[in-house]
Amino acid sequence: MSEIAKKRLKRLTQLEKRGMVSQISSVLAHELKQPISSVANYAKGLSKYLSKTNNSDEILHEAVREIDRGIRRAGDIVEKVRSYSKSSKDPLSVISLKDCAQRAIDSIKAFAPSQLQIFADLNSNPEIEADPLEIELLIFNLLKNAAEAVEPLGKNGSIICAIEESETQAILSVKDNGPRISSEKLEKMKSALQESVKPDGLGLGLSIILAIAEKYRAKIDFEQLEPQGLQISITFPEQKNENL
């Protein structure tokens, strides 16, 4: 009876957190939409100005293109957050895990320090049934956590994002060479990621990873590497689409 009560209390706590997240998501999405639209308009205006003045500075043109790409992605994320707050369900499709991983890697390169080494081992291209933006967010947060873990190493920090597949599963892993974490912190990560492994953080990145993985019935594994570093693997049920 005690174990049943504990499980029910844990479930109620999770539901309470999800309710709070839904409310916060609604507020954040509403407040972010206007400034994102404003930046997007300025980016379009700057692009037209450069074309009108026949400015040939490729660095400026590339910067404007990257701003526009980033704003579009931010807008997509805001719309996804709005759908969460409304509890809406978007139709799923069979997507390329490799494409999602590549987009996440491209995004993290703009976020992480320039000296960080990011390697991609994306030789396999399995297909899974999911929302591509959610999978990209999951992978981005894995990479972001790894980047923060190796930050103390400076130019010696490295991350490897890899994809493997079997007959029935697709496995995405992110490996870093960051400092060893304590057994206690590793257990916290394994125990449903209920607490943050950062002393001053809320563990939002890990919560996003867990929530998206749960939605797609994916399994999360943590492995402490020797002599240091951590590997997080996400195992998805692979989809076979005869039409693709």
PDB file of C-alpha atoms in Angstrom:
ATOM      1  CA  MET A   1       0.000   0.000   0.000  1.00  0.00           C
ATOM      2  CA  SER A   2       2.894   2.313   0.835  1.00  0.00           C
ATOM      3  CA  GLU A   3       4.525   1.681  -2.559  1.00  0.00           C
ATOM      4  CA  ILE A   4       1.227   2.281  -4.378  1.00  0.00           C
ATOM      5  CA  ALA A   5       0.753   5.535  -2.478  1.00  0.00           C
ATOM      6  CA  LYS A   6       4.282   6.655  -3.382  1.00  0.00           C
ATOM      7  CA  LYS A   7       3.717   5.906  -7.061  1.00  0.00           C
ATOM      8  CA  ARG A   8       0.396   7.777  -7.064  1.00  0.00           C
ATOM      9  CA  LEU A   9       1.971  10.758  -5.288  1.00  0.00           C
ATOM     10  CA  LYS A  10       4.807  10.788  -7.820  1.00  0.00           C
ATOM     11  CA  ARG A  11       2.286  10.684 -10.666  1.00  0.00           C
ATOM     12  CA  LEU A  12       0.264  13.540  -9.151  1.00  0.00           C
ATOM     13  CA  THR A  13       3.451  15.588  -8.737  1.00  0.00           C
ATOM     14  CA  GLN A  14       4.290  15.030 -12.399  1.00  0.00           C
ATOM     15  CA  LEU A  15       0.791  16.068 -13.457  1.00  0.00           C
ATOM     16  CA  GLU A  16       1.045  19.177 -11.284  1.00  0.00           C
ATOM     17  CA  LYS A  17       4.360  20.109 -12.901  1.00  0.00           C
ATOM     18  CA  ARG A  18       2.904  19.565 -16.353  1.00  0.00           C
ATOM     19  CA  GLY A  19      -0.010  21.836 -15.481  1.00  0.00           C
ATOM     20  CA  MET A  20       2.392  24.557 -14.351  1.00  0.00           C
ATOM     21  CA  VAL A  21       4.479  24.106 -17.489  1.00  0.00           C
ATOM     22  CA  SER A  22       1.342  24.452 -19.606  1.00  0.00           C
ATOM     23  CA  GLN A  23       0.455  27.767 -17.958  1.00  0.00           C
ATOM     24  CA  ILE A  24       4.001  29.103 -18.195  1.00  0.00           C
ATOM     25  CA  SER A  25       4.225  27.947 -21.822  1.00  0.00           C
ATOM     26  CA  SER A  26       1.101  29.902 -22.706  1.00  0.00           C
ATOM     27  CA  VAL A  27       2.469  33.110 -21.151  1.00  0.00           C
ATOM     28  CA  LEU A  28       5.932  32.734 -22.682  1.00  0.00           C
ATOM     29  CA  ALA A  29       4.568  31.959 -26.149  1.00  0.00           C
ATOM     30  CA  HIS A  30       2.299  34.989 -26.020  1.00  0.00           C
ATOM     31  CA  GLU A  31       5.051  37.346 -24.831  1.00  0.00           C
ATOM     32  CA  LEU A  32       7.703  36.064 -27.257  1.00  0.00           C
ATOM     33  CA  LYS A  33       5.593  36.171 -30.398  1.00  0.00           C
ATOM     34  CA  GLN A  34       5.670  39.973 -30.726  1.00  0.00           C
ATOM     35  CA  PRO A  35       9.453  40.535 -30.334  1.00  0.00           C
ATOM     36  CA  ILE A  36      10.191  37.591 -32.651  1.00  0.00           C
ATOM     37  CA  SER A  37       7.908  39.091 -35.311  1.00  0.00           C
ATOM     38  CA  SER A  38       9.611  42.446 -34.846  1.00  0.00           C
ATOM     39  CA  VAL A  39      13.115  40.999 -35.325  1.00  0.00           C
ATOM     40  CA  ALA A  40      11.899  39.039 -38.371  1.00  0.00           C
ATOM     41  CA  ASN A  41      10.565  42.241 -39.949  1.00  0.00           C
ATOM     42  CA  TYR A  42      13.850  44.062 -39.319  1.00  0.00           C
ATOM     43  CA  ALA A  43      15.774  41.150 -40.874  1.00  0.00           C
ATOM     44  CA  LYS A  44      13.575  41.260 -43.989  1.00  0.00           C
ATOM     45  CA  GLY A  45      13.935  45.028 -44.181  1.00  0.00           C
ATOM     46  CA  LEU A  46      17.721  44.815 -43.884  1.00  0.00           C
ATOM     47  CA  SER A  47      17.840  42.143 -46.580  1.00  0.00           C
ATOM     48  CA  LYS A  48      15.818  44.360 -48.957  1.00  0.00           C
ATOM     49  CA  TYR A  49      18.030  47.341 -48.125  1.00  0.00           C
ATOM     50  CA  LEU A  50      21.209  45.396 -48.950  1.00  0.00           C
ATOM     51  CA  SER A  51      19.735  44.296 -52.266  1.00  0.00           C
ATOM     52  CA  LYS A  52      18.486  47.786 -53.092  1.00  0.00           C
ATOM     53  CA  THR A  53      21.884  49.375 -52.406  1.00  0.00           C
ATOM     54  CA  ASN A  54      23.716  46.604 -54.295  1.00  0.00           C
ATOM     55  CA  ASN A  55      25.831  45.882 -51.254  1.00  0.00           C
ATOM     56  CA  SER A  56      28.208  43.047 -52.124  1.00  0.00           C
ATOM     57  CA  ASP A  57      29.545  42.377 -48.614  1.00  0.00           C
ATOM     58  CA  GLU A  58      28.990  38.602 -48.375  1.00  0.00           C
ATOM     59  CA  ILE A  59      29.568  38.616 -44.613  1.00  0.00           C
ATOM     60  CA  LEU A  60      26.595  40.954 -44.145  1.00  0.00           C
ATOM     61  CA  HIS A  61      24.399  38.882 -46.449  1.00  0.00           C
ATOM     62  CA  GLU A  62      25.369  35.671 -44.621  1.00  0.00           C
ATOM     63  CA  ALA A  63      24.669  37.295 -41.240  1.00  0.00           C
ATOM     64  CA  VAL A  64      21.197  38.365 -42.392  1.00  0.00           C
ATOM     65  CA  ARG A  65      20.472  34.869 -43.709  1.00  0.00           C
ATOM     66  CA  GLU A  66      21.510  33.324 -40.383  1.00  0.00           C
ATOM     67  CA  ILE A  67      19.387  35.817 -38.429  1.00  0.00           C
ATOM     68  CA  ASP A  68      16.415  34.956 -40.632  1.00  0.00           C
ATOM     69  CA  ARG A  69      17.027  31.204 -40.170  1.00  0.00           C
ATOM     70  CA  GLY A  70      17.307  31.593 -36.403  1.00  0.00           C
ATOM     71  CA  ILE A  71      14.156  33.685 -36.191  1.00  0.00           C
ATOM     72  CA  ARG A  72      12.206  31.148 -38.264  1.00  0.00           C
ATOM     73  CA  ARG A  73      13.321  28.373 -35.931  1.00  0.00           C
ATOM     74  CA  ALA A  74      12.413  30.457 -32.874  1.00  0.00           C
ATOM     75  CA  GLY A  75       8.982  31.094 -34.395  1.00  0.00           C
ATOM     76  CA  ASP A  76       8.482  27.379 -34.978  1.00  0.00           C
ATOM     77  CA  ILE A  77       9.392  26.690 -31.355  1.00  0.00           C
ATOM     78  CA  VAL A  78       6.951  29.331 -30.093  1.00  0.00           C
ATOM     79  CA  GLU A  79       4.156  27.812 -32.163  1.00  0.00           C
ATOM     80  CA  LYS A  80       5.002  24.376 -30.781  1.00  0.00           C
ATOM     81  CA  VAL A  81       4.906  25.769 -27.235  1.00  0.00           C
ATOM     82  CA  ARG A  82       1.525  27.333 -27.978  1.00  0.00           C
ATOM     83  CA  SER A  83       0.255  23.935 -29.102  1.00  0.00           C
ATOM     84  CA  TYR A  84       1.470  22.408 -25.820  1.00  0.00           C
ATOM     85  CA  SER A  85      -0.407  25.010 -23.810  1.00  0.00           C
ATOM     86  CA  LYS A  86      -3.566  24.227 -25.798  1.00  0.00           C
ATOM     87  CA  SER A  87      -2.998  20.458 -25.405  1.00  0.00           C
ATOM     88  CA  SER A  88      -3.307  20.058 -29.161  1.00  0.00           C
ATOM     89  CA  LYS A  89      -1.922  17.019 -30.958  1.00  0.00           C
ATOM     90  CA  ASP A  90      -0.206  17.439 -34.299  1.00  0.00           C
ATOM     91  CA  PRO A  91      -0.292  14.547 -36.776  1.00  0.00           C
ATOM     92  CA  LEU A  92       2.955  12.565 -36.802  1.00  0.00           C
ATOM     93  CA  SER A  93       4.913  11.582 -39.854  1.00  0.00           C
ATOM     94  CA  VAL A  94       7.803   9.270 -40.683  1.00  0.00           C
ATOM     95  CA  ILE A  95      10.955  11.417 -40.519  1.00  0.00           C
ATOM     96  CA  SER A  96      14.695  11.061 -40.954  1.00  0.00           C
ATOM     97  CA  LEU A  97      16.519  10.938 -37.617  1.00  0.00           C
ATOM     98  CA  LYS A  98      19.712  11.917 -39.432  1.00  0.00           C
ATOM     99  CA  ASP A  99      18.149  15.126 -40.800  1.00  0.00           C
ATOM    100  CA  CYS A 100      16.944  16.129 -37.322  1.00  0.00           C
ATOM    101  CA  ALA A 101      20.383  15.451 -35.853  1.00  0.00           C
ATOM    102  CA  GLN A 102      22.114  17.504 -38.552  1.00  0.00           C
ATOM    103  CA  ARG A 103      19.818  20.489 -37.948  1.00  0.00           C
ATOM    104  CA  ALA A 104      20.446  20.269 -34.194  1.00  0.00           C
ATOM    105  CA  ILE A 105      24.216  20.102 -34.777  1.00  0.00           C
ATOM    106  CA  ASP A 106      24.074  23.160 -37.048  1.00  0.00           C
ATOM    107  CA  SER A 107      22.144  25.037 -34.347  1.00  0.00           C
ATOM    108  CA  ILE A 108      24.474  24.065 -31.476  1.00  0.00           C
ATOM    109  CA  LYS A 109      27.501  25.257 -33.456  1.00  0.00           C
ATOM    110  CA  ALA A 110      26.025  28.765 -33.344  1.00  0.00           C
ATOM    111  CA  PHE A 111      25.326  28.422 -29.604  1.00  0.00           C
ATOM    112  CA  ALA A 112      28.502  26.735 -28.332  1.00  0.00           C
ATOM    113  CA  PRO A 113      31.993  28.297 -27.994  1.00  0.00           C
ATOM    114  CA  SER A 114      33.876  28.318 -31.294  1.00  0.00           C
ATOM    115  CA  GLN A 115      36.748  26.207 -29.944  1.00  0.00           C
ATOM    116  CA  LEU A 116      34.462  23.309 -29.025  1.00  0.00           C
ATOM    117  CA  GLN A 117      34.986  20.251 -31.213  1.00  0.00           C
ATOM    118  CA  ILE A 118      31.708  18.721 -32.423  1.00  0.00           C
ATOM    119  CA  PHE A 119      31.890  15.500 -34.418  1.00  0.00           C
ATOM    120  CA  ALA A 120      29.019  13.850 -36.289  1.00  0.00           C
ATOM    121  CA  ASP A 121      28.870  10.110 -36.954  1.00  0.00           C
ATOM    122  CA  LEU A 122      25.658  10.036 -38.973  1.00  0.00           C
ATOM    123  CA  ASN A 123      26.304   7.201 -41.400  1.00  0.00           C
ATOM    124  CA  SER A 124      22.976   5.525 -40.597  1.00  0.00           C
ATOM    125  CA  ASN A 125      19.692   7.156 -41.592  1.00  0.00           C
ATOM    126  CA  PRO A 126      16.851   5.395 -39.752  1.00  0.00           C
ATOM    127  CA  GLU A 127      13.264   6.644 -39.926  1.00  0.00           C
ATOM    128  CA  ILE A 128      11.045   7.173 -36.895  1.00  0.00           C
ATOM    129  CA  GLU A 129       7.454   8.349 -36.493  1.00  0.00           C
ATOM    130  CA  ALA A 130       7.585  11.696 -34.720  1.00  0.00           C
ATOM    131  CA  ASP A 131       7.325  15.455 -34.954  1.00  0.00           C
ATOM    132  CA  PRO A 132      10.630  16.644 -36.506  1.00  0.00           C
ATOM    133  CA  LEU A 133      10.826  19.830 -34.419  1.00  0.00           C
ATOM    134  CA  GLU A 134      10.406  17.918 -31.165  1.00  0.00           C
ATOM    135  CA  ILE A 135      13.159  15.462 -32.113  1.00  0.00           C
ATOM    136  CA  GLU A 136      15.416  18.357 -33.103  1.00  0.00           C
ATOM    137  CA  LEU A 137      14.732  19.993 -29.720  1.00  0.00           C
ATOM    138  CA  LEU A 138      15.546  16.737 -27.931  1.00  0.00           C
ATOM    139  CA  ILE A 139      18.870  16.378 -29.761  1.00  0.00           C
ATOM    140  CA  PHE A 140      19.689  20.071 -29.345  1.00  0.00           C
ATOM    141  CA  ASN A 141      19.216  19.799 -25.578  1.00  0.00           C
ATOM    142  CA  LEU A 142      21.421  16.703 -25.448  1.00  0.00           C
ATOM    143  CA  LEU A 143      24.130  18.630 -27.309  1.00  0.00           C
ATOM    144  CA  LYS A 144      23.614  21.742 -25.171  1.00  0.00           C
ATOM    145  CA  ASN A 145      24.038  19.760 -21.937  1.00  0.00           C
ATOM    146  CA  ALA A 146      27.167  18.119 -23.343  1.00  0.00           C
ATOM    147  CA  ALA A 147      28.560  21.505 -24.416  1.00  0.00           C
ATOM    148  CA  GLU A 148      28.056  22.868 -20.904  1.00  0.00           C
ATOM    149  CA  ALA A 149      29.716  19.779 -19.423  1.00  0.00           C
ATOM    150  CA  VAL A 150      32.902  20.185 -21.496  1.00  0.00           C
ATOM    151  CA  GLU A 151      33.067  23.984 -21.216  1.00  0.00           C
ATOM    152  CA  PRO A 152      35.762  23.863 -18.465  1.00  0.00           C
ATOM    153  CA  LEU A 153      38.038  21.965 -20.888  1.00  0.00           C
ATOM    154  CA  GLY A 154      38.184  24.835 -23.389  1.00  0.00           C
ATOM    155  CA  LYS A 155      39.619  23.795 -26.759  1.00  0.00           C
ATOM    156  CA  ASN A 156      40.101  20.231 -25.462  1.00  0.00           C
ATOM    157  CA  GLY A 157      36.364  19.720 -25.043  1.00  0.00           C
ATOM    158  CA  SER A 158      34.704  17.456 -27.597  1.00  0.00           C
ATOM    159  CA  ILE A 159      31.254  16.035 -28.380  1.00  0.00           C
ATOM    160  CA  ILE A 160      30.298  13.151 -30.655  1.00  0.00           C
ATOM    161  CA  CYS A 161      26.750  12.756 -31.975  1.00  0.00           C
ATOM    162  CA  ALA A 162      26.160   9.337 -33.521  1.00  0.00           C
ATOM    163  CA  ILE A 163      23.287   7.319 -34.994  1.00  0.00           C
ATOM    164  CA  GLU A 164      23.010   3.538 -35.215  1.00  0.00           C
ATOM    165  CA  GLU A 165      20.168   1.260 -36.236  1.00  0.00           C
ATOM    166  CA  SER A 166      19.077  -2.337 -35.948  1.00  0.00           C
ATOM    167  CA  GLU A 167      16.176  -4.175 -37.545  1.00  0.00           C
ATOM    168  CA  THR A 168      13.687  -2.694 -35.084  1.00  0.00           C
ATOM    169  CA  GLN A 169      15.374   0.239 -33.344  1.00  0.00           C
ATOM    170  CA  ALA A 170      17.118   3.534 -34.029  1.00  0.00           C
ATOM    171  CA  ILE A 171      19.723   4.699 -31.503  1.00  0.00           C
ATOM    172  CA  LEU A 172      20.953   8.254 -31.184  1.00  0.00           C
ATOM    173  CA  SER A 173      23.804   8.947 -28.779  1.00  0.00           C
ATOM    174  CA  VAL A 174      25.663  12.038 -27.603  1.00  0.00           C
ATOM    175  CA  LYS A 175      29.039  11.479 -26.003  1.00  0.00           C
ATOM    176  CA  ASP A 176      31.253  14.080 -24.302  1.00  0.00           C
ATOM    177  CA  ASN A 177      34.638  14.061 -22.579  1.00  0.00           C
ATOM    178  CA  GLY A 178      33.594  16.312 -19.715  1.00  0.00           C
ATOM    179  CA  PRO A 179      34.725  15.884 -16.093  1.00  0.00           C
ATOM    180  CA  ARG A 180      33.389  12.858 -14.228  1.00  0.00           C
ATOM    181  CA  ILE A 181      30.158  13.418 -12.356  1.00  0.00           C
ATOM    182  CA  SER A 182      29.428  11.896  -8.993  1.00  0.00           C
ATOM    183  CA  SER A 183      27.522   8.635  -8.612  1.00  0.00           C
ATOM    184  CA  GLU A 184      24.800  10.570  -6.791  1.00  0.00           C
ATOM    185  CA  LYS A 185      24.269  12.949  -9.722  1.00  0.00           C
ATOM    186  CA  LEU A 186      24.268  10.064 -12.180  1.00  0.00           C
ATOM    187  CA  GLU A 187      21.591   8.280 -10.140  1.00  0.00           C
ATOM    188  CA  LYS A 188      19.490  11.435 -10.119  1.00  0.00           C
ATOM    189  CA  MET A 189      19.635  11.489 -13.905  1.00  0.00           C
ATOM    190  CA  LYS A 190      18.666   7.844 -14.086  1.00  0.00           C
ATOM    191  CA  SER A 191      15.775   8.161 -11.624  1.00  0.00           C
ATOM    192  CA  ALA A 192      13.341   9.799 -14.044  1.00  0.00           C
ATOM    193  CA  LEU A 193      15.359  13.044 -14.077  1.00  0.00           C
ATOM    194  CA  GLN A 194      13.267  14.466 -11.259  1.00  0.00           C
ATOM    195  CA  GLU A 195      16.064  16.741 -10.037  1.00  0.00           C
ATOM    196  CA  SER A 196      18.598  18.921 -11.756  1.00  0.00           C
ATOM    197  CA  VAL A 197      22.229  17.827 -11.875  1.00  0.00           C
ATOM    198  CA  LYS A 198      23.226  21.483 -11.900  1.00  0.00           C
ATOM    199  CA  PRO A 199      23.536  23.110  -8.458  1.00  0.00           C
ATOM    200  CA  ASP A 200      21.954  26.374  -9.631  1.00  0.00           C
ATOM    201  CA  GLY A 201      19.653  25.151 -12.390  1.00  0.00           C
ATOM    202  CA  LEU A 202      16.150  23.815 -12.843  1.00  0.00           C
ATOM    203  CA  GLY A 203      17.135  20.928 -15.102  1.00  0.00           C
ATOM    204  CA  LEU A 204      14.797  22.174 -17.831  1.00  0.00           C
ATOM    205  CA  GLY A 205      16.944  20.704 -20.604  1.00  0.00           C
ATOM    206  CA  LEU A 206      16.813  17.252 -19.043  1.00  0.00           C
ATOM    207  CA  SER A 207      13.078  17.619 -18.465  1.00  0.00           C
ATOM    208  CA  ILE A 208      12.553  18.407 -22.149  1.00  0.00           C
ATOM    209  CA  ILE A 209      14.622  15.361 -23.116  1.00  0.00           C
ATOM    210  CA  LEU A 210      12.612  13.109 -20.812  1.00  0.00           C
ATOM    211  CA  ALA A 211       9.211  14.467 -21.874  1.00  0.00           C
ATOM    212  CA  ILE A 212       9.886  14.064 -25.601  1.00  0.00           C
ATOM    213  CA  ALA A 213      11.466  10.631 -25.163  1.00  0.00           C
ATOM    214  CA  GLU A 214       8.448   9.448 -23.144  1.00  0.00           C
ATOM    215  CA  LYS A 215       6.059  10.733 -25.795  1.00  0.00           C
ATOM    216  CA  TYR A 216       7.681   8.554 -28.465  1.00  0.00           C
ATOM    217  CA  ARG A 217       8.237   5.508 -26.238  1.00  0.00           C
ATOM    218  CA  ALA A 218      11.995   5.995 -26.448  1.00  0.00           C
ATOM    219  CA  LYS A 219      14.383   4.580 -23.876  1.00  0.00           C
ATOM    220  CA  ILE A 220      17.068   6.770 -22.263  1.00  0.00           C
ATOM    221  CA  ASP A 221      20.384   5.285 -21.101  1.00  0.00           C
ATOM    222  CA  PHE A 222      23.228   6.998 -19.258  1.00  0.00           C
ATOM    223  CA  GLU A 223      26.760   5.628 -19.292  1.00  0.00           C
ATOM    224  CA  GLN A 224      29.727   6.985 -17.348  1.00  0.00           C
ATOM    225  CA  LEU A 225      32.762   6.785 -19.613  1.00  0.00           C
ATOM    226  CA  GLU A 226      36.361   6.055 -18.661  1.00  0.00           C
ATOM    227  CA  PRO A 227      38.462   7.882 -17.671  1.00  0.00           C
ATOM    228  CA  GLN A 228      35.899  10.684 -17.936  1.00  0.00           C
ATOM    229  CA  GLY A 229      32.880  11.799 -19.898  1.00  0.00           C
ATOM    230  CA  LEU A 230      29.251  10.803 -20.238  1.00  0.00           C
ATOM    231  CA  GLN A 231      27.201   9.178 -22.986  1.00  0.00           C
ATOM    232  CA  ILE A 232      23.428   9.565 -23.244  1.00  0.00           C
ATOM    233  CA  SER A 233      21.656   7.257 -25.668  1.00  0.00           C
ATOM    234  CA  ILE A 234      18.055   7.528 -26.884  1.00  0.00           C
ATOM    235  CA  THR A 235      16.582   4.360 -28.404  1.00  0.00           C
ATOM    236  CA  PHE A 236      13.535   4.870 -30.647  1.00  0.00           C
ATOM    237  CA  PRO A 237      11.290   2.203 -32.161  1.00  0.00           C
ATOM    238  CA  GLU A 238      12.180   2.425 -35.846  1.00  0.00           C
ATOM    239  CA  GLN A 239       9.501   2.783 -38.498  1.00  0.00           C
ATOM    240  CA  LYS A 240       9.566   1.055 -41.874  1.00  0.00           C
ATOM    241  CA  ASN A 241       7.800   3.141 -44.493  1.00  0.00           C
ATOM    242  CA  GLU A 242       7.350   1.242 -47.765  1.00  0.00           C
ATOM    243  CA  ASN A 243       6.518   4.427 -49.668  1.00  0.00           C
ATOM    244  CA  LEU A 244       9.747   6.240 -48.878  1.00  0.00           C
TER     245      LEU A 244
END
